[in-house]
Amino acid sequence: MLYHLLYPLHPDISFFNVFRYITFRAIYASLTALLLCFFLGPWVIRKLGEMQVGQYIRENGPQTHHKKAGTPTMGGILMISSIVSATLLWTDLANCYIWIVLLVTVGYCGIGFIDDYLMQVKKRSKGLGVRSKFLLQALLAIVTGTLVYLSPDFDTHVTIPFLKNISPDLGWGYILFAAFVIIGTSNAVNLTDGLDGLAIGPVIITAVTYMLFAYVAGHAEIADYLQINYVAGSGEITIFCGAMAGAGLGFLWFNTYPAQMFMGDVGSLPLGGMLGTVAVITKQEIMLVLVGGLFVIEALSVIFQVSFFKMTRGKRIFKMAPLHHHFELKGWPEPKVIVRFWIISITLALIAISTLKIR
Ligand code: 57M
């Protein structure tokens, strides 16, 4: 919005020329989202407390979690509204990719809200139910995949990291591929969100990494120099990723151990959905497996544990899945699990960034 209001004034007021620059707007979008979360956080925590939107803790969970009962949840509302506000304020609203990521953000936030509302407010223990939740996620992901597919000049080849000469063209099958990436990431972030700050740390790290990918993918000369796919218009996604990283930092202020609030599905589902969509738009889809490797590890730990549990009628690979519970039950203090998982996430992001030069 500011871009449309202020940049046209630059012939008279030369300072407004800065609104042309994606880097400038990305920094201010992240600061806007951060400050919104930071200043509105205490009010949101108070309101959620008054409305008694407090976390129910499962009986079968690690003992250390029982003291967390009643922690205000659904804090994701704060994060998502900050991201949406900062994006509307700082991006070029004529860019179709911005509206696609906003659709995913608001849509997945809605699904998460219904689930949390039924669980936390209506005290329906299963919330929306696994099947209905998945169907809604799939529907929205397919709509998103279709919109990306129909975007002007969108390339349906899949980029394979390290192998610049191999990039299969999926044609309309790209819609299903994009939907798979979006749903998978949304659920993987949701599974990771089980310790204070555990999910939001890697979300920030992934958002910052994709700020870089979006910037280079949207810049014809740099993309050509680095031999990566040029996606016209994807540079604006840098600003959206900046808003995500900023809101994540603002939320982490309150979610860090010991957490004053949890994000709830209203936060974890859209954050994952956004990362998946950003990876698709920037043509760094498979790279998300590396950048968001921590989410992949957590999701795989659940898949292996549940399959093994069913096959062996009750035996387990890990003490408990997702993986963070395994280390908690091994006796690692919660902050140690969290910070070590963050370190893994940062390492993976650095390796991913290095691939810009290795191909
Ligand atoms: C949601 N949610 C947390 C909070 C957060 C298939 C199965 C493995 C699924 C999995 C599952 O349901 N995962 C998704 C994980 C919950 O947090 C709420 O949920 C939101 C995210 N959706 O924002 O609102 C609890 O996590 C803790 N928490 C924190 N700090 C935070 O910042 O401490 C969350 C955020 C909170 C709080 O305790 O209550 C959750 O874990 O429920 N299921 C599981 O994760 C369960 N695993 C399991 O049953 N494993 C079995 C196998 C055979 C399936 C096994 O290994 O034996 C465990 N989860 C819990 N207790 N809490 C089991 C026991």
Coordinates of C-alpha atoms and ligand atoms in Angstrom, one line a residue:
M1 CA 0.0 0.0 0.0
L2 CA 2.8 2.4 1.0
Y3 CA 4.5 1.4 -2.3
H4 CA 1.5 2.6 -4.3
L5 CA 0.9 5.7 -2.2
L6 CA 4.4 7.0 -1.7
Y7 CA 6.6 5.8 -4.6
P8 CA 4.7 7.8 -7.3
L9 CA 5.7 10.9 -5.3
H10 CA 9.4 10.4 -5.8
P11 CA 9.8 12.9 -8.6
D12 CA 8.9 15.6 -6.1
I13 CA 10.2 14.1 -2.9
S14 CA 13.3 12.1 -3.9
F15 CA 13.4 10.2 -0.5
F16 CA 10.4 8.2 -1.7
N17 CA 12.6 6.6 -4.3
V18 CA 13.6 4.0 -1.6
F19 CA 10.2 2.4 -1.9
R20 CA 11.3 1.1 -5.2
Y21 CA 13.8 -1.2 -3.5
I22 CA 12.7 -4.7 -2.4
T23 CA 15.5 -4.8 0.2
F24 CA 14.2 -1.6 1.9
R25 CA 10.6 -2.8 1.9
A26 CA 11.6 -6.3 3.2
I27 CA 13.5 -4.8 6.1
Y28 CA 10.6 -2.5 7.1
A29 CA 8.0 -5.3 6.6
S30 CA 9.9 -7.5 9.0
L31 CA 10.2 -4.6 11.5
T32 CA 6.5 -3.8 11.1
A33 CA 5.5 -7.4 11.8
L34 CA 8.0 -7.7 14.7
L35 CA 6.8 -4.5 16.4
L36 CA 3.1 -5.4 15.9
C37 CA 3.7 -8.8 17.6
F38 CA 5.9 -7.3 20.3
F39 CA 3.5 -4.5 21.3
L40 CA 0.2 -6.4 20.9
G41 CA 1.5 -9.6 22.4
P42 CA 0.8 -8.8 26.1
W43 CA -2.7 -7.7 25.2
V44 CA -3.4 -10.8 23.2
I45 CA -2.1 -13.0 26.0
R46 CA -4.4 -11.2 28.4
K47 CA -7.4 -11.5 26.1
L48 CA -6.8 -15.2 25.4
G49 CA -6.5 -15.7 29.2
E50 CA -9.8 -13.8 29.8
M51 CA -11.5 -15.9 27.1
Q52 CA -10.0 -19.0 28.8
V53 CA -8.4 -20.2 25.6
G54 CA -5.9 -22.3 27.6
Q55 CA -4.0 -25.3 26.4
Y56 CA -5.4 -28.7 27.3
I57 CA -2.4 -31.1 28.0
R58 CA -2.7 -34.8 27.0
E59 CA -2.5 -37.3 29.8
N60 CA -0.1 -39.6 27.9
G61 CA 2.4 -36.8 27.2
P62 CA 5.8 -36.3 28.9
Q63 CA 5.3 -35.5 32.6
T64 CA 7.1 -32.2 32.2
H65 CA 4.3 -30.9 30.0
H66 CA 1.6 -31.1 32.7
K67 CA 2.7 -27.8 34.2
K68 CA 1.9 -26.2 30.9
A69 CA -1.8 -26.7 31.3
G70 CA -3.8 -23.5 30.8
T71 CA -1.0 -21.6 28.8
P72 CA -2.9 -19.3 26.5
T73 CA -3.0 -20.8 23.0
M74 CA -4.1 -19.6 19.5
G75 CA -1.4 -16.9 19.7
G76 CA -0.9 -17.6 16.0
I77 CA -3.8 -15.1 15.4
L78 CA -1.4 -12.4 16.4
M79 CA 1.4 -13.6 14.2
I80 CA -0.8 -14.1 11.1
S81 CA -2.5 -10.7 11.4
S82 CA 0.9 -9.1 11.8
I83 CA 2.2 -10.9 8.6
V84 CA -0.9 -9.9 6.6
S85 CA -0.8 -6.3 7.8
A86 CA 2.9 -5.9 7.1
T87 CA 2.5 -7.6 3.6
L88 CA -0.4 -5.3 2.7
L89 CA 1.5 -2.3 3.8
W90 CA 4.9 -2.9 2.1
T91 CA 4.4 -5.1 -1.0
D92 CA 3.4 -4.2 -4.6
L93 CA -0.3 -5.2 -4.5
A94 CA -0.4 -5.6 -8.3
N95 CA 1.8 -8.7 -7.9
C96 CA -0.2 -11.9 -8.3
Y97 CA 2.1 -14.0 -6.1
I98 CA 1.4 -11.8 -3.1
W99 CA -2.3 -12.5 -3.4
I100 CA -1.6 -16.3 -3.7
V101 CA 0.5 -16.4 -0.5
L102 CA -2.1 -14.3 1.2
L103 CA -4.8 -16.7 0.2
V104 CA -2.9 -19.6 1.7
T105 CA -2.1 -17.6 4.8
V106 CA -5.7 -16.6 5.5
G107 CA -7.1 -20.0 4.3
Y108 CA -4.9 -22.2 6.5
C109 CA -5.4 -19.8 9.3
G110 CA -9.1 -20.3 9.0
I111 CA -8.8 -24.1 9.0
G112 CA -6.5 -23.9 12.1
F113 CA -8.9 -21.5 13.8
I114 CA -11.9 -23.9 13.4
D115 CA -9.8 -26.7 14.7
D116 CA -8.5 -24.8 17.7
Y117 CA -11.9 -23.2 18.4
L118 CA -13.6 -26.6 18.5
M119 CA -10.8 -28.0 20.7
Q120 CA -10.0 -25.2 23.1
V121 CA -13.3 -23.3 23.3
K122 CA -15.9 -26.0 22.6
K123 CA -13.7 -28.6 24.3
R124 CA -14.2 -31.1 21.5
S125 CA -11.1 -33.2 22.1
K126 CA -10.6 -34.2 18.4
G127 CA -11.2 -30.6 17.1
L128 CA -12.0 -30.7 13.4
G129 CA -11.1 -34.3 13.1
V130 CA -8.1 -35.7 11.0
R131 CA -10.1 -36.4 7.9
S132 CA -12.0 -33.1 7.6
K133 CA -8.9 -31.1 8.4
F134 CA -6.9 -33.0 5.7
L135 CA -9.7 -32.5 3.1
L136 CA -9.9 -28.7 3.7
Q137 CA -6.1 -28.5 3.6
A138 CA -6.0 -30.5 0.3
L139 CA -8.8 -28.4 -1.3
L140 CA -7.0 -25.1 -0.5
A141 CA -3.6 -26.5 -1.6
I142 CA -5.0 -27.6 -5.0
V143 CA -6.6 -24.2 -5.5
T144 CA -3.2 -22.6 -4.7
G145 CA -1.4 -25.0 -7.0
T146 CA -3.8 -24.2 -9.8
L147 CA -3.4 -20.4 -9.3
V148 CA 0.4 -20.7 -9.3
Y149 CA 0.2 -22.9 -12.5
L150 CA -2.0 -20.3 -14.2
S151 CA 0.3 -17.4 -13.2
P152 CA 1.8 -15.7 -16.3
D153 CA 5.0 -17.5 -17.6
F154 CA 5.1 -19.9 -14.6
D155 CA 7.5 -22.7 -15.4
T156 CA 6.3 -26.2 -14.5
H157 CA 9.8 -27.7 -14.4
V158 CA 11.0 -28.9 -10.9
T159 CA 14.4 -27.7 -9.8
I160 CA 16.6 -30.4 -8.4
P161 CA 19.3 -29.1 -6.1
F162 CA 22.9 -29.7 -7.2
L163 CA 21.8 -31.0 -10.6
K164 CA 21.2 -28.0 -12.9
N165 CA 20.8 -30.2 -16.0
I166 CA 18.0 -32.4 -14.6
S167 CA 14.6 -30.6 -14.2
P168 CA 11.6 -32.7 -15.1
D169 CA 8.6 -30.9 -16.6
L170 CA 5.5 -31.9 -14.7
G171 CA 3.0 -30.0 -16.9
W172 CA -0.4 -29.8 -15.2
G173 CA 0.9 -32.5 -12.8
Y174 CA 2.8 -29.5 -11.2
I175 CA -0.6 -28.6 -9.5
L176 CA -0.6 -31.9 -7.6
F177 CA 3.1 -31.6 -6.8
A178 CA 2.6 -28.0 -5.5
A179 CA -0.3 -29.2 -3.4
F180 CA 1.8 -32.0 -1.9
V181 CA 4.6 -29.6 -0.9
I182 CA 2.1 -27.2 0.7
I183 CA 0.1 -29.8 2.6
G184 CA 3.3 -31.7 3.7
T185 CA 5.0 -28.6 5.0
S186 CA 1.8 -27.4 6.8
N187 CA 1.5 -30.7 8.7
A188 CA 5.2 -31.0 9.3
V189 CA 5.4 -27.6 11.0
N190 CA 2.3 -28.6 13.0
L191 CA 4.0 -31.8 14.3
T192 CA 7.1 -29.9 15.2
D193 CA 5.2 -27.4 17.3
G194 CA 5.4 -29.4 20.6
L195 CA 8.1 -27.5 22.7
D196 CA 8.4 -23.8 23.5
G197 CA 9.9 -22.0 20.5
L198 CA 10.7 -25.3 18.8
A199 CA 8.7 -24.7 15.6
I200 CA 9.0 -20.9 15.3
G201 CA 12.8 -21.0 15.4
P202 CA 13.1 -23.1 12.3
V203 CA 10.2 -21.2 10.7
I204 CA 12.2 -17.9 11.1
I205 CA 15.4 -19.6 9.8
T206 CA 13.5 -21.0 6.7
A207 CA 11.8 -17.7 6.1
V208 CA 15.1 -15.8 6.1
T209 CA 16.7 -18.4 3.8
Y210 CA 13.7 -18.0 1.4
M211 CA 14.1 -14.2 1.6
L212 CA 17.4 -14.8 -0.1
F213 CA 16.1 -17.3 -2.6
A214 CA 13.1 -15.1 -3.5
Y215 CA 15.3 -12.1 -4.0
V216 CA 17.7 -13.9 -6.4
A217 CA 14.9 -15.8 -8.2
G218 CA 13.2 -12.4 -8.9
H219 CA 16.3 -10.7 -10.1
A220 CA 17.0 -11.5 -13.8
E221 CA 20.7 -10.8 -13.7
I222 CA 21.6 -12.5 -10.4
A223 CA 19.4 -15.5 -11.3
D224 CA 21.3 -15.8 -14.6
Y225 CA 24.7 -15.4 -12.9
L226 CA 23.8 -18.1 -10.4
Q227 CA 22.2 -20.2 -13.0
I228 CA 18.9 -20.6 -11.1
N229 CA 15.4 -20.2 -12.4
Y230 CA 14.3 -16.6 -13.0
V231 CA 10.7 -16.1 -11.8
A232 CA 9.5 -12.7 -12.9
G233 CA 7.7 -11.0 -9.9
S234 CA 8.9 -13.4 -7.3
G235 CA 11.1 -10.7 -5.8
E236 CA 8.1 -9.3 -3.9
I237 CA 8.0 -12.6 -2.0
T238 CA 11.2 -11.4 -0.3
I239 CA 9.0 -8.9 1.5
F240 CA 6.4 -11.5 2.5
C241 CA 9.2 -13.7 3.9
G242 CA 10.6 -10.7 5.7
A243 CA 7.2 -10.2 7.4
M244 CA 7.1 -13.8 8.3
A245 CA 10.6 -13.7 9.9
G246 CA 9.7 -10.5 11.8
A247 CA 6.4 -11.8 13.1
G248 CA 8.1 -15.0 14.1
L249 CA 10.7 -13.1 16.1
G250 CA 8.0 -11.0 17.8
F251 CA 6.1 -14.2 18.7
L252 CA 9.2 -16.0 19.9
W253 CA 9.6 -13.2 22.5
F254 CA 6.6 -14.7 24.2
N255 CA 6.9 -18.3 23.1
T256 CA 10.4 -18.8 24.3
Y257 CA 10.9 -21.2 27.2
P258 CA 8.9 -21.0 29.5
A259 CA 6.2 -20.0 27.0
Q260 CA 3.6 -17.4 27.8
M261 CA 1.6 -18.5 24.9
F262 CA 1.4 -21.2 22.2
M263 CA 0.6 -20.5 18.5
G264 CA -2.1 -23.3 18.1
D265 CA -3.1 -24.8 14.8
V266 CA -4.2 -21.2 13.8
G267 CA -0.5 -20.5 13.6
S268 CA 1.3 -23.7 12.7
L269 CA -0.9 -24.7 9.8
P270 CA -0.6 -21.4 7.9
L271 CA 3.1 -21.0 8.7
G272 CA 3.8 -24.4 7.1
G273 CA 1.5 -23.6 4.2
M274 CA 3.2 -20.3 3.5
L275 CA 6.7 -21.9 3.5
G276 CA 5.5 -24.5 1.1
T277 CA 3.9 -21.9 -1.2
V278 CA 7.0 -19.7 -1.1
A279 CA 9.1 -22.7 -2.1
V280 CA 6.9 -23.4 -5.0
I281 CA 6.7 -19.9 -6.3
T282 CA 10.5 -19.4 -6.0
K283 CA 11.1 -22.7 -7.8
Q284 CA 13.1 -24.0 -4.8
E285 CA 10.6 -26.7 -4.1
I286 CA 12.9 -29.7 -3.4
M287 CA 15.3 -27.4 -1.6
L288 CA 12.7 -27.0 1.2
V289 CA 13.5 -30.6 2.2
L290 CA 16.9 -29.4 3.1
V291 CA 16.2 -25.9 4.4
G292 CA 13.2 -27.2 6.4
G293 CA 15.0 -30.5 7.1
L294 CA 14.1 -30.3 10.8
F295 CA 10.4 -30.4 9.9
V296 CA 11.1 -33.3 7.6
I297 CA 13.0 -35.2 10.4
E298 CA 10.1 -34.6 12.8
A299 CA 7.5 -35.8 10.3
L300 CA 9.5 -38.9 9.4
S301 CA 9.9 -39.8 13.0
V302 CA 6.1 -39.9 13.3
I303 CA 5.7 -41.9 10.1
F304 CA 8.2 -44.5 11.1
Q305 CA 7.0 -44.6 14.7
V306 CA 3.3 -45.0 13.8
S307 CA 4.1 -47.6 11.0
F308 CA 6.4 -49.6 13.3
F309 CA 3.9 -49.4 16.1
K310 CA 1.1 -50.8 13.9
M311 CA 3.2 -53.5 12.3
T312 CA 4.6 -54.8 15.5
R313 CA 1.4 -54.2 17.5
G314 CA 2.8 -51.8 20.1
K315 CA 6.6 -51.7 19.7
R316 CA 8.3 -48.4 19.3
I317 CA 11.5 -47.1 17.5
F318 CA 11.6 -43.9 19.6
K319 CA 10.6 -43.5 23.2
M320 CA 7.9 -41.2 21.8
A321 CA 7.2 -39.4 18.5
P322 CA 7.6 -36.7 17.2
L323 CA 11.3 -36.9 17.8
H324 CA 11.5 -34.0 20.3
H325 CA 9.5 -36.1 22.8
H326 CA 12.1 -38.9 22.5
F327 CA 14.9 -36.6 23.7
E328 CA 12.7 -35.1 26.4
L329 CA 12.0 -38.7 27.7
K330 CA 15.8 -39.4 27.5
G331 CA 16.1 -36.7 30.1
W332 CA 17.4 -33.7 28.1
P333 CA 16.0 -30.5 29.6
E334 CA 13.5 -28.8 27.3
P335 CA 15.6 -25.8 26.4
K336 CA 18.5 -28.1 25.4
V337 CA 16.3 -30.0 22.9
I338 CA 15.0 -26.7 21.5
V339 CA 18.3 -25.0 21.0
R340 CA 20.0 -28.1 19.6
F341 CA 17.2 -28.5 17.1
W342 CA 17.6 -24.8 16.1
I343 CA 21.3 -25.4 15.6
I344 CA 20.5 -28.3 13.2
S345 CA 18.1 -26.0 11.4
I346 CA 20.7 -23.2 11.0
T347 CA 23.2 -25.8 9.7
L348 CA 20.8 -27.1 7.1
A349 CA 19.9 -23.6 6.0
L350 CA 23.6 -22.7 5.5
I351 CA 24.2 -25.9 3.5
A352 CA 21.1 -25.0 1.4
I353 CA 22.4 -21.5 0.7
S354 CA 25.8 -22.9 -0.3
T355 CA 24.1 -24.7 -3.1
L356 CA 23.5 -21.4 -4.9
K357 CA 27.2 -21.7 -5.8
I358 CA 27.4 -25.5 -6.1
R359 CA 25.8 -26.8 -9.3
Ligands
57M1 C1 0.2 -31.2 17.5 N1 0.7 -30.4 19.5 C2 1.2 -30.5 20.7 C3 -0.2 -26.0 20.9 C4 0.5 -25.9 19.6 C5 0.2 -38.8 14.8 C6 0.7 -38.1 16.1 C7 2.1 -38.4 16.3 C8 0.3 -36.7 16.0 C9 0.9 -35.8 17.1 C10 0.1 -34.5 17.1 O1 -1.0 -34.4 17.3 N2 0.9 -33.5 16.7 C11 0.4 -32.2 16.3 C12 1.2 -31.2 18.4 C13 0.5 -29.5 21.8 O2 0.6 -28.2 21.3 C14 -0.6 -27.5 20.8 O3 -0.8 -27.8 19.5 C15 -0.4 -26.7 18.7 C16 0.2 -27.1 17.4 N3 -0.7 -27.8 16.6 O4 0.6 -24.6 19.2 O5 -1.4 -25.3 20.9 C17 1.4 -29.6 23.0 O6 2.7 -29.4 22.7 C18 3.3 -28.7 23.8 N4 3.8 -27.4 23.3 C19 4.8 -26.7 24.0 N5 5.2 -25.5 23.6 C20 4.8 -24.9 22.5 O7 5.2 -23.8 22.1 O8 5.2 -27.2 25.0 C21 3.3 -26.8 22.1 C22 3.8 -25.6 21.7 C23 1.0 -28.6 24.1 C24 2.3 -28.5 24.9 O9 2.4 -29.6 25.7 O10 -0.1 -29.1 24.8 C25 1.1 -31.9 21.2 O11 2.1 -32.6 21.3 O12 0.0 -32.3 21.5 N6 0.8 -36.5 18.4 C26 1.7 -36.3 19.3 O13 2.5 -35.4 19.2 C27 1.6 -37.3 20.4 N7 2.5 -38.4 20.0 C28 2.1 -39.7 20.1 O14 1.0 -40.0 20.4 N8 3.1 -40.6 19.8 C29 2.9 -42.0 19.8 C30 2.8 -42.6 18.3 C31 2.7 -44.1 18.3 C32 1.7 -41.9 17.6 C33 4.1 -42.6 20.4 O15 5.2 -42.2 20.1 O16 4.0 -43.4 21.3 C34 2.2 -36.8 21.7 N9 1.9 -35.5 22.1 C35 1.8 -35.2 23.4 N10 1.7 -36.1 24.3 N11 1.6 -33.9 23.8 C36 1.9 -37.8 22.7 C37 1.9 -37.4 24.1

